[in-house]
mmCIF file of C-alpha atoms and ligand atoms in Angstrom:
data_model
loop_
_atom_site.group_PDB
_atom_site.id
_atom_site.type_symbol
_atom_site.label_atom_id
_atom_site.label_comp_id
_atom_site.label_asym_id
_atom_site.label_seq_id
_atom_site.Cartn_x
_atom_site.Cartn_y
_atom_site.Cartn_z
ATOM 1 C CA MET A 104 0.000 0.000 0.000
ATOM 2 C CA SER A 105 1.412 3.421 -0.926
ATOM 3 C CA LYS A 106 2.138 5.765 1.903
ATOM 4 C CA ALA A 107 0.723 9.176 1.068
ATOM 5 C CA ALA A 108 2.211 12.049 2.992
ATOM 6 C CA ALA A 109 -0.226 12.401 5.851
ATOM 7 C CA PRO A 110 -1.218 15.856 6.978
ATOM 8 C CA GLN A 111 -0.271 16.523 10.572
ATOM 9 C CA ASN A 112 -2.241 18.901 12.663
ATOM 10 C CA PRO A 113 0.213 21.621 13.738
ATOM 11 C CA THR A 114 -1.807 22.167 16.925
ATOM 12 C CA PRO A 115 -1.103 19.492 19.546
ATOM 13 C CA ILE A 116 -4.040 17.858 21.284
ATOM 14 C CA ASP A 117 -5.092 20.157 24.129
ATOM 15 C CA ALA A 118 -4.691 17.830 27.119
ATOM 16 C CA ASP A 119 -6.065 20.397 29.594
ATOM 17 C CA ALA A 120 -9.280 20.744 27.599
ATOM 18 C CA VAL A 121 -9.579 16.956 27.272
ATOM 19 C CA LEU A 122 -9.095 16.474 31.035
ATOM 20 C CA ALA A 123 -11.583 19.231 31.888
ATOM 21 C CA TRP A 124 -14.126 17.486 29.666
ATOM 22 C CA TYR A 125 -13.318 14.116 31.293
ATOM 23 C CA ASP A 126 -13.757 15.553 34.795
ATOM 24 C CA ARG A 127 -17.348 16.398 33.871
ATOM 25 C CA HIS A 128 -18.292 13.586 31.497
ATOM 26 C CA ALA A 129 -16.264 10.448 32.323
ATOM 27 C CA ARG A 130 -18.251 7.283 31.788
ATOM 28 C CA THR A 131 -18.969 5.267 34.903
ATOM 29 C CA LEU A 132 -17.447 1.845 34.327
ATOM 30 C CA LEU A 133 -17.235 -1.041 36.778
ATOM 31 C CA TRP A 134 -13.456 -1.231 36.521
ATOM 32 C CA ARG A 135 -12.775 2.490 36.519
ATOM 33 C CA VAL A 136 -11.709 4.813 39.349
ATOM 34 C CA SER A 137 -13.567 8.065 38.636
ATOM 35 C CA PRO A 138 -11.492 11.221 38.073
ATOM 36 C CA ALA A 139 -12.823 12.658 41.355
ATOM 37 C CA ASP A 140 -11.753 9.561 43.316
ATOM 38 C CA ARG A 141 -8.438 9.508 41.485
ATOM 39 C CA ALA A 142 -7.840 13.128 42.514
ATOM 40 C CA ARG A 143 -8.564 12.069 46.102
ATOM 41 C CA GLY A 144 -5.790 9.490 45.815
ATOM 42 C CA VAL A 145 -7.819 6.306 45.205
ATOM 43 C CA PRO A 146 -5.427 3.992 43.332
ATOM 44 C CA PRO A 147 -6.696 1.849 40.432
ATOM 45 C CA ASP A 148 -6.098 -1.894 40.969
ATOM 46 C CA PRO A 149 -3.839 -3.185 38.169
ATOM 47 C CA TYR A 150 -5.455 -6.637 38.353
ATOM 48 C CA ARG A 151 -8.882 -5.143 37.644
ATOM 49 C CA VAL A 152 -7.579 -2.858 34.913
ATOM 50 C CA TRP A 153 -5.788 -5.771 33.250
ATOM 51 C CA LEU A 154 -8.857 -8.022 33.475
ATOM 52 C CA SER A 155 -11.089 -5.380 31.924
ATOM 53 C CA GLU A 156 -8.604 -4.537 29.174
ATOM 54 C CA VAL A 157 -8.213 -8.180 28.160
ATOM 55 C CA MET A 158 -11.987 -8.666 28.135
ATOM 56 C CA LEU A 159 -12.536 -5.469 26.151
ATOM 57 C CA GLN A 160 -10.274 -6.542 23.300
ATOM 58 C CA GLN A 161 -12.682 -7.253 20.412
ATOM 59 C CA THR A 162 -15.696 -6.997 22.735
ATOM 60 C CA THR A 163 -17.992 -4.108 23.655
ATOM 61 C CA VAL A 164 -18.243 -2.449 27.075
ATOM 62 C CA ALA A 165 -21.872 -3.578 27.327
ATOM 63 C CA ALA A 166 -20.998 -7.232 26.688
ATOM 64 C CA VAL A 167 -18.070 -7.280 29.101
ATOM 65 C CA GLY A 168 -19.878 -5.992 32.239
ATOM 66 C CA ARG A 169 -21.389 -9.194 33.557
ATOM 67 C CA TYR A 170 -18.325 -11.313 32.701
ATOM 68 C CA TYR A 171 -16.095 -8.866 34.541
ATOM 69 C CA ALA A 172 -18.309 -8.881 37.643
ATOM 70 C CA ARG A 173 -18.509 -12.672 37.609
ATOM 71 C CA PHE A 174 -14.735 -13.122 37.266
ATOM 72 C CA LEU A 175 -14.085 -10.737 40.147
ATOM 73 C CA SER A 176 -16.595 -12.470 42.390
ATOM 74 C CA LEU A 177 -15.036 -15.877 41.656
ATOM 75 C CA TRP A 178 -11.415 -14.722 41.610
ATOM 76 C CA PRO A 179 -10.999 -11.439 43.527
ATOM 77 C CA THR A 180 -7.198 -11.400 43.200
ATOM 78 C CA VAL A 181 -4.665 -12.399 40.591
ATOM 79 C CA ALA A 182 -3.516 -15.191 42.935
ATOM 80 C CA ASP A 183 -7.062 -16.590 43.005
ATOM 81 C CA LEU A 184 -7.205 -16.550 39.221
ATOM 82 C CA ALA A 185 -3.791 -18.207 38.926
ATOM 83 C CA ALA A 186 -4.921 -20.997 41.275
ATOM 84 C CA ALA A 187 -8.131 -21.692 39.337
ATOM 85 C CA PRO A 188 -8.211 -24.626 36.897
ATOM 86 C CA LEU A 189 -8.037 -23.455 33.271
ATOM 87 C CA GLU A 190 -11.226 -25.396 32.526
ATOM 88 C CA ALA A 191 -13.182 -23.333 35.082
ATOM 89 C CA LEU A 192 -11.906 -20.151 33.503
ATOM 90 C CA LEU A 193 -12.896 -21.331 30.019
ATOM 91 C CA VAL A 194 -16.409 -22.131 31.243
ATOM 92 C CA GLU A 195 -16.797 -18.584 32.566
ATOM 93 C CA TRP A 196 -15.244 -17.098 29.435
ATOM 94 C CA ALA A 197 -17.587 -18.972 27.070
ATOM 95 C CA GLY A 198 -19.485 -16.445 24.977
ATOM 96 C CA LEU A 199 -16.833 -13.733 25.025
ATOM 97 C CA GLY A 200 -15.058 -15.251 22.019
ATOM 98 C CA TYR A 201 -11.378 -15.171 21.088
ATOM 99 C CA TYR A 202 -10.591 -17.955 23.524
ATOM 100 C CA ALA A 203 -6.830 -17.583 23.190
ATOM 101 C CA ARG A 204 -7.328 -14.540 25.414
ATOM 102 C CA ALA A 205 -8.722 -16.723 28.203
ATOM 103 C CA ARG A 206 -5.767 -19.075 28.007
ATOM 104 C CA ASN A 207 -3.365 -16.120 28.044
ATOM 105 C CA LEU A 208 -5.260 -14.652 30.973
ATOM 106 C CA HIS A 209 -4.558 -17.776 32.974
ATOM 107 C CA ALA A 210 -0.903 -17.976 31.886
ATOM 108 C CA CYS A 211 -0.435 -14.302 32.738
ATOM 109 C CA ALA A 212 -1.971 -14.674 36.204
ATOM 110 C CA MET A 213 0.380 -17.582 36.916
ATOM 111 C CA ALA A 214 3.374 -15.547 35.698
ATOM 112 C CA VAL A 215 2.427 -12.631 37.973
ATOM 113 C CA VAL A 216 2.324 -15.007 40.940
ATOM 114 C CA GLU A 217 5.508 -16.873 40.029
ATOM 115 C CA ARG A 218 7.674 -13.969 38.872
ATOM 116 C CA PHE A 219 6.267 -11.000 40.762
ATOM 117 C CA GLY A 220 5.077 -12.690 43.964
ATOM 118 C CA GLY A 221 1.446 -11.889 43.130
ATOM 119 C CA ARG A 222 2.049 -8.134 42.882
ATOM 120 C CA PHE A 223 0.841 -7.029 39.481
ATOM 121 C CA PRO A 224 3.570 -4.916 37.814
ATOM 122 C CA THR A 225 2.647 -1.403 36.689
ATOM 123 C CA SER A 226 5.513 -0.347 34.429
ATOM 124 C CA SER A 227 5.011 -0.918 30.714
ATOM 125 C CA ALA A 228 8.469 -2.535 30.443
ATOM 126 C CA GLU A 229 7.638 -5.187 33.068
ATOM 127 C CA LEU A 230 4.100 -5.662 31.813
ATOM 128 C CA LEU A 231 5.396 -6.425 28.326
ATOM 129 C CA THR A 232 7.220 -9.481 29.691
ATOM 130 C CA LEU A 233 3.917 -11.132 30.675
ATOM 131 C CA PRO A 234 2.148 -13.674 28.436
ATOM 132 C CA GLY A 235 -0.614 -12.171 26.293
ATOM 133 C CA VAL A 236 0.232 -8.595 27.263
ATOM 134 C CA GLY A 237 1.016 -6.614 24.112
ATOM 135 C CA PRO A 238 2.045 -2.981 23.707
ATOM 136 C CA TYR A 239 -1.519 -1.652 23.927
ATOM 137 C CA THR A 240 -2.460 -3.515 27.115
ATOM 138 C CA ALA A 241 0.894 -2.731 28.751
ATOM 139 C CA ALA A 242 0.489 0.964 27.956
ATOM 140 C CA ALA A 243 -3.110 1.030 29.198
ATOM 141 C CA ILE A 244 -2.287 -0.608 32.538
ATOM 142 C CA ALA A 245 0.860 1.489 33.066
ATOM 143 C CA ALA A 246 -0.899 4.759 32.261
ATOM 144 C CA ILE A 247 -4.090 4.048 34.184
ATOM 145 C CA THR A 248 -2.512 2.572 37.314
ATOM 146 C CA ALA A 249 0.814 4.456 37.543
ATOM 147 C CA ASP A 250 0.336 7.536 35.342
ATOM 148 C CA GLU A 251 3.215 6.425 33.140
ATOM 149 C CA ARG A 252 3.443 9.058 30.402
ATOM 150 C CA ILE A 253 2.815 6.718 27.524
ATOM 151 C CA ALA A 254 0.367 6.921 24.608
ATOM 152 C CA VAL A 255 -2.587 4.521 24.869
ATOM 153 C CA VAL A 256 -4.100 4.023 21.444
ATOM 154 C CA ASP A 257 -7.089 1.736 20.995
ATOM 155 C CA GLY A 258 -9.606 1.702 18.145
ATOM 156 C CA ASN A 259 -11.551 4.623 19.593
ATOM 157 C CA VAL A 260 -8.413 6.727 19.922
ATOM 158 C CA ASP A 261 -7.357 5.811 16.376
ATOM 159 C CA ARG A 262 -10.600 7.324 15.135
ATOM 160 C CA VAL A 263 -10.363 10.488 17.245
ATOM 161 C CA VAL A 264 -6.807 11.146 16.096
ATOM 162 C CA ALA A 265 -7.494 10.260 12.450
ATOM 163 C CA ARG A 266 -10.192 12.921 12.496
ATOM 164 C CA TYR A 267 -8.171 15.403 14.514
ATOM 165 C CA ILE A 268 -5.333 15.329 11.982
ATOM 166 C CA ALA A 269 -7.592 14.578 8.966
ATOM 167 C CA LEU A 270 -5.497 11.513 8.164
ATOM 168 C CA ASP A 271 -6.080 10.759 4.502
ATOM 169 C CA VAL A 272 -4.759 7.184 4.549
ATOM 170 C CA PRO A 273 -5.940 4.211 6.624
ATOM 171 C CA VAL A 274 -4.742 4.360 10.223
ATOM 172 C CA ARG A 275 -2.864 1.067 9.832
ATOM 173 C CA ASP A 276 -0.554 2.818 7.335
ATOM 174 C CA GLU A 277 0.309 5.615 9.759
ATOM 175 C CA LYS A 278 0.241 3.971 13.168
ATOM 176 C CA ASP A 279 3.431 5.756 14.251
ATOM 177 C CA LEU A 280 2.038 9.170 13.357
ATOM 178 C CA VAL A 281 -1.181 8.498 15.268
ATOM 179 C CA ARG A 282 0.771 7.316 18.283
ATOM 180 C CA ALA A 283 3.159 10.285 18.151
ATOM 181 C CA THR A 284 0.214 12.685 17.973
ATOM 182 C CA VAL A 285 -1.062 11.246 21.255
ATOM 183 C CA GLN A 286 2.367 10.813 22.858
ATOM 184 C CA THR A 287 3.320 14.493 22.491
ATOM 185 C CA ALA A 288 0.168 15.469 24.381
ATOM 186 C CA VAL A 289 0.296 13.016 27.321
ATOM 187 C CA PRO A 290 0.128 15.076 30.550
ATOM 188 C CA ALA A 291 0.992 14.167 34.150
ATOM 189 C CA ARG A 292 -2.517 12.792 34.593
ATOM 190 C CA ALA A 293 -1.653 10.166 31.994
ATOM 191 C CA GLY A 294 -4.239 7.622 33.155
ATOM 192 C CA ASP A 295 -7.147 10.029 33.093
ATOM 193 C CA PHE A 296 -5.985 11.398 29.739
ATOM 194 C CA ALA A 297 -5.871 7.888 28.241
ATOM 195 C CA GLN A 298 -9.367 7.112 29.483
ATOM 196 C CA ALA A 299 -10.624 10.523 28.377
ATOM 197 C CA LEU A 300 -9.551 9.917 24.775
ATOM 198 C CA MET A 301 -11.184 6.467 24.860
ATOM 199 C CA ASP A 302 -14.386 8.040 26.180
ATOM 200 C CA LEU A 303 -14.312 10.760 23.536
ATOM 201 C CA GLY A 304 -14.152 8.090 20.851
ATOM 202 C CA ALA A 305 -16.872 6.001 22.483
ATOM 203 C CA THR A 306 -19.337 8.836 23.036
ATOM 204 C CA ILE A 307 -18.650 12.078 21.123
ATOM 205 C CA CYS A 308 -16.443 11.093 18.208
ATOM 206 C CA ALA A 309 -18.338 7.882 17.477
ATOM 207 C CA PRO A 310 -17.988 5.741 14.351
ATOM 208 C CA ARG A 311 -21.174 6.950 12.656
ATOM 209 C CA ASN A 312 -21.629 10.258 14.401
ATOM 210 C CA ALA A 313 -19.312 13.086 15.400
ATOM 211 C CA ALA A 314 -20.874 15.541 17.863
ATOM 212 C CA CYS A 315 -18.148 18.113 17.275
ATOM 213 C CA ILE A 316 -20.061 20.897 18.989
ATOM 214 C CA LEU A 317 -19.653 19.039 22.296
ATOM 215 C CA CYS A 318 -16.018 18.073 21.763
ATOM 216 C CA PRO A 319 -13.066 19.665 23.587
ATOM 217 C CA LEU A 320 -10.883 19.090 20.519
ATOM 218 C CA GLU A 321 -13.174 20.980 18.159
ATOM 219 C CA PRO A 322 -11.300 24.320 18.063
ATOM 220 C CA ALA A 323 -8.246 22.759 16.422
ATOM 221 C CA CYS A 324 -9.731 19.638 14.829
ATOM 222 C CA LEU A 325 -9.032 19.420 11.089
ATOM 223 C CA GLY A 326 -11.631 16.690 10.577
ATOM 224 C CA ALA A 327 -14.351 18.866 12.082
ATOM 225 C CA LYS A 328 -13.549 21.580 9.562
ATOM 226 C CA ALA A 329 -13.962 19.125 6.685
ATOM 227 C CA ASP A 330 -16.316 16.157 7.053
ATOM 228 C CA PRO A 331 -15.403 14.179 10.172
ATOM 229 C CA LEU A 332 -17.152 11.043 8.948
ATOM 230 C CA ARG A 333 -14.688 10.829 6.024
ATOM 231 C CA PHE A 334 -12.133 9.711 8.607
ATOM 232 C CA PRO A 335 -10.680 7.264 9.391
ATOM 233 C CA VAL A 336 -10.189 6.272 5.739
ATOM 234 C CA LYS A 337 -11.230 2.640 5.353
ATOM 235 C CA PRO A 338 -8.650 0.105 4.169
ATOM 236 C CA GLU A 339 -9.611 -2.074 1.229
ATOM 237 C CA LYS A 340 -11.382 -5.136 2.524
ATOM 238 C CA ALA A 341 -9.815 -8.534 2.106
ATOM 239 C CA ASP A 342 -12.404 -11.157 1.234
ATOM 240 C CA ARG A 343 -13.259 -13.433 4.147
ATOM 241 C CA PRO A 344 -13.444 -17.014 2.824
ATOM 242 C CA THR A 345 -16.288 -19.361 3.727
ATOM 243 C CA ARG A 346 -15.790 -22.840 5.141
ATOM 244 C CA TYR A 347 -18.405 -25.546 5.368
ATOM 245 C CA GLY A 348 -19.087 -28.388 7.774
ATOM 246 C CA HIS A 349 -21.643 -30.512 9.624
ATOM 247 C CA ALA A 350 -22.481 -30.584 13.342
ATOM 248 C CA PHE A 351 -24.160 -33.579 14.962
ATOM 249 C CA VAL A 352 -26.372 -33.244 18.013
ATOM 250 C CA MET A 353 -27.205 -36.504 19.755
ATOM 251 C CA ARG A 354 -29.724 -37.027 22.590
ATOM 252 C CA ASP A 355 -29.948 -40.170 24.687
ATOM 253 C CA THR A 356 -33.140 -41.656 26.060
ATOM 254 C CA ASP A 357 -33.044 -39.190 29.022
ATOM 255 C CA GLY A 358 -32.807 -36.246 26.618
ATOM 256 C CA ASP A 359 -29.173 -35.560 27.594
ATOM 257 C CA VAL A 360 -26.957 -34.207 24.852
ATOM 258 C CA TYR A 361 -23.598 -35.613 23.831
ATOM 259 C CA LEU A 362 -20.626 -33.252 24.166
ATOM 260 C CA GLN A 363 -16.892 -33.633 23.816
ATOM 261 C CA THR A 364 -13.684 -31.599 24.192
ATOM 262 C CA ARG A 365 -12.006 -30.055 21.182
ATOM 263 C CA ALA A 366 -8.348 -30.708 20.393
ATOM 264 C CA ASP A 367 -5.619 -29.204 22.596
ATOM 265 C CA THR A 368 -4.458 -26.818 19.857
ATOM 266 C CA GLY A 369 -6.025 -24.781 17.075
ATOM 267 C CA LEU A 370 -9.188 -22.700 16.932
ATOM 268 C CA LEU A 371 -11.345 -22.980 20.095
ATOM 269 C CA ALA A 372 -8.764 -25.377 21.595
ATOM 270 C CA LYS A 373 -9.943 -27.370 24.634
ATOM 271 C CA MET A 374 -13.415 -25.850 24.448
ATOM 272 C CA THR A 375 -16.568 -27.971 24.422
ATOM 273 C CA GLU A 376 -18.316 -28.967 21.205
ATOM 274 C CA THR A 377 -20.841 -31.303 19.715
ATOM 275 C CA PRO A 378 -19.311 -33.820 17.305
ATOM 276 C CA VAL A 379 -18.468 -31.941 14.141
ATOM 277 C CA SER A 380 -16.891 -32.637 10.753
ATOM 278 C CA ASP A 381 -13.783 -30.949 9.378
ATOM 279 C CA TRP A 382 -14.416 -27.438 8.074
ATOM 280 C CA THR A 383 -13.617 -27.486 4.370
ATOM 281 C CA PRO A 384 -13.501 -24.903 1.550
ATOM 282 C CA ASP A 385 -16.425 -26.565 -0.259
ATOM 283 C CA ARG A 386 -19.623 -28.384 0.718
ATOM 284 C CA ARG A 387 -19.037 -32.080 1.253
ATOM 285 C CA PRO A 388 -21.315 -34.818 2.536
ATOM 286 C CA VAL A 389 -19.907 -36.636 5.568
ATOM 287 C CA ALA A 390 -20.950 -39.714 7.500
ATOM 288 C CA PRO A 391 -22.472 -39.016 10.944
ATOM 289 C CA PRO A 392 -20.562 -40.291 13.983
ATOM 290 C CA VAL A 393 -23.022 -43.183 14.559
ATOM 291 C CA PRO A 394 -25.843 -44.631 12.466
ATOM 292 C CA SER A 395 -29.261 -43.318 13.548
ATOM 293 C CA ASP A 396 -32.404 -41.500 12.362
ATOM 294 C CA TRP A 397 -30.556 -38.256 11.526
ATOM 295 C CA ARG A 398 -32.708 -35.212 10.776
ATOM 296 C CA HIS A 399 -31.447 -32.032 9.153
ATOM 297 C CA ARG A 400 -32.371 -29.188 11.545
ATOM 298 C CA GLY A 401 -31.044 -26.127 9.737
ATOM 299 C CA GLN A 402 -27.891 -24.155 9.224
ATOM 300 C CA VAL A 403 -25.689 -22.095 11.514
ATOM 301 C CA VAL A 404 -23.579 -19.260 10.137
ATOM 302 C CA HIS A 405 -20.780 -17.985 12.350
ATOM 303 C CA VAL A 406 -18.154 -15.392 11.499
ATOM 304 C CA PHE A 407 -14.656 -15.895 12.871
ATOM 305 C CA THR A 408 -11.849 -13.381 12.415
ATOM 306 C CA HIS A 409 -10.419 -15.025 9.318
ATOM 307 C CA PHE A 410 -13.315 -16.951 7.826
ATOM 308 C CA ARG A 411 -17.055 -17.415 7.747
ATOM 309 C CA LEU A 412 -18.404 -20.824 8.745
ATOM 310 C CA GLU A 413 -21.577 -22.508 7.506
ATOM 311 C CA LEU A 414 -22.518 -25.558 9.556
ATOM 312 C CA GLU A 415 -25.343 -27.923 8.611
ATOM 313 C CA VAL A 416 -26.949 -29.048 11.858
ATOM 314 C CA TRP A 417 -28.215 -32.615 12.290
ATOM 315 C CA SER A 418 -29.880 -34.256 15.257
ATOM 316 C CA ALA A 419 -30.725 -37.805 16.242
ATOM 317 C CA HIS A 420 -31.756 -39.935 19.182
ATOM 318 C CA VAL A 421 -29.188 -42.542 20.151
ATOM 319 C CA ALA A 422 -30.304 -45.562 22.147
ATOM 320 C CA ASP A 423 -26.987 -47.414 22.191
ATOM 321 C CA THR A 424 -24.675 -44.962 23.953
ATOM 322 C CA ALA A 425 -21.891 -47.489 24.544
ATOM 323 C CA GLN A 426 -20.410 -46.678 21.149
ATOM 324 C CA LEU A 427 -19.723 -43.069 22.295
ATOM 325 C CA SER A 428 -17.038 -42.963 24.940
ATOM 326 C CA ALA A 429 -14.769 -39.991 24.275
ATOM 327 C CA GLY A 430 -17.214 -37.370 25.539
ATOM 328 C CA TRP A 431 -20.012 -37.082 28.077
ATOM 329 C CA TRP A 432 -23.788 -36.721 28.234
ATOM 330 C CA ALA A 433 -24.926 -33.345 29.547
ATOM 331 C CA ASP A 434 -28.269 -32.328 30.978
ATOM 332 C CA PRO A 435 -29.617 -29.530 28.708
ATOM 333 C CA ARG A 436 -30.520 -27.518 31.844
ATOM 334 C CA GLU A 437 -26.856 -27.531 32.888
ATOM 335 C CA LEU A 438 -25.342 -26.252 29.648
ATOM 336 C CA ASP A 439 -24.350 -22.944 31.247
ATOM 337 C CA ASN A 440 -21.715 -24.937 33.109
ATOM 338 C CA GLU A 441 -20.097 -26.110 29.882
ATOM 339 C CA ALA A 442 -17.303 -24.238 28.062
ATOM 340 C CA LEU A 443 -19.399 -23.972 24.924
ATOM 341 C CA PRO A 444 -18.275 -21.323 22.413
ATOM 342 C CA SER A 445 -21.014 -19.262 20.754
ATOM 343 C CA VAL A 446 -20.933 -21.265 17.547
ATOM 344 C CA PHE A 447 -21.826 -24.488 19.381
ATOM 345 C CA ARG A 448 -24.508 -22.765 21.426
ATOM 346 C CA LYS A 449 -26.043 -21.755 18.080
ATOM 347 C CA VAL A 450 -25.782 -25.371 16.927
ATOM 348 C CA LEU A 451 -27.654 -26.585 20.011
ATOM 349 C CA VAL A 452 -30.355 -23.950 19.610
ATOM 350 C CA THR A 453 -30.794 -24.894 15.950
ATOM 351 C CA ALA A 454 -31.142 -28.535 16.987
ATOM 352 C CA GLY A 455 -33.855 -27.555 19.476
ATOM 353 C CA VAL A 456 -31.783 -28.286 22.602
ATOM 354 C CA GLU A 457 -31.492 -24.880 24.286
HETATM 355 S S1 SF4 B 688 -14.132 17.817 16.837
HETATM 356 FE FE1 SF4 B 688 -15.477 16.306 15.939
HETATM 357 S S2 SF4 B 688 -14.214 15.115 14.540
HETATM 358 FE FE2 SF4 B 688 -12.843 16.279 15.834
HETATM 359 S S3 SF4 B 688 -12.302 14.865 17.467
HETATM 360 FE FE3 SF4 B 688 -14.051 16.067 18.188
HETATM 361 S S4 SF4 B 688 -15.898 14.907 17.634
HETATM 362 FE FE4 SF4 B 688 -14.146 14.051 16.508
#
């Protein structure tokens, strides 16, 4: 992709104006210490900030709330989380998607206990040594919990800055410029500033609406003087391929449903599934796992990051359960206790189980 010379706004982001706006309009979030409490010296808990940041990757604030509260009630400290079995964590994570995050969460908690004696580090350099903690998460935790003067740039901040500097190429082509635009403005209240920019992007400078009249950046914003919704410039879309497969839902004479554990590696590793065929680039008939009165119940479409999946869903009653030994039979009323990813919950619903 060609790199056009990006315009740079000669006026730095006005951190004082952003903080004044944040002091009045900060969102109330379960994991957040409000600016008023922060000013009174209430310290943010790095464990809570880390947990929320990992959950918020690829997931909305609204979806994360109940998972966050549940995790904290089960595992109030990083030591509690480290001591929990991975399977229990996966069960609670089910539905949030991107399950590698849950596995990294567990590995990271164990590393904090083993290498830092259970004290969560707060410098970006130390945080970066932890499993699953990348530059964004390290910066967010360091800024929010220790006011490290480091730029925190998530998708919301990308959009705010792309508009502020009227960036005429996709953000991914000018990541360094976007980061530098934030970095030069980071004030002593680095944590509040980071959260203020996130809030601006989530509320005022939203994807399909820019309420510039309410925005503290408006006086110097180049996007506001043009058409803010032109920014950020969209990258050309790569086609997402489709894969096809079959899912088999079996009930025994009690109505219990047959489940099994996925392979140790690969997509949705170690999660729970119904028996399923390979996922192939074209539609192929496959033999069901056992002979029975199989009925076609419909189709499930699920979109993963790198491909779209179409699953044909089949169901059958199985009287002779001895031939199925790798998995287990689950009471349909207890399925919330299974580490079922969304795609297999859809399969069960389509088969009339949930
Ligand atoms: S002035 Fe408008 S376009 Fe610029 S950052 Fe604020 S809301 Fe976004």
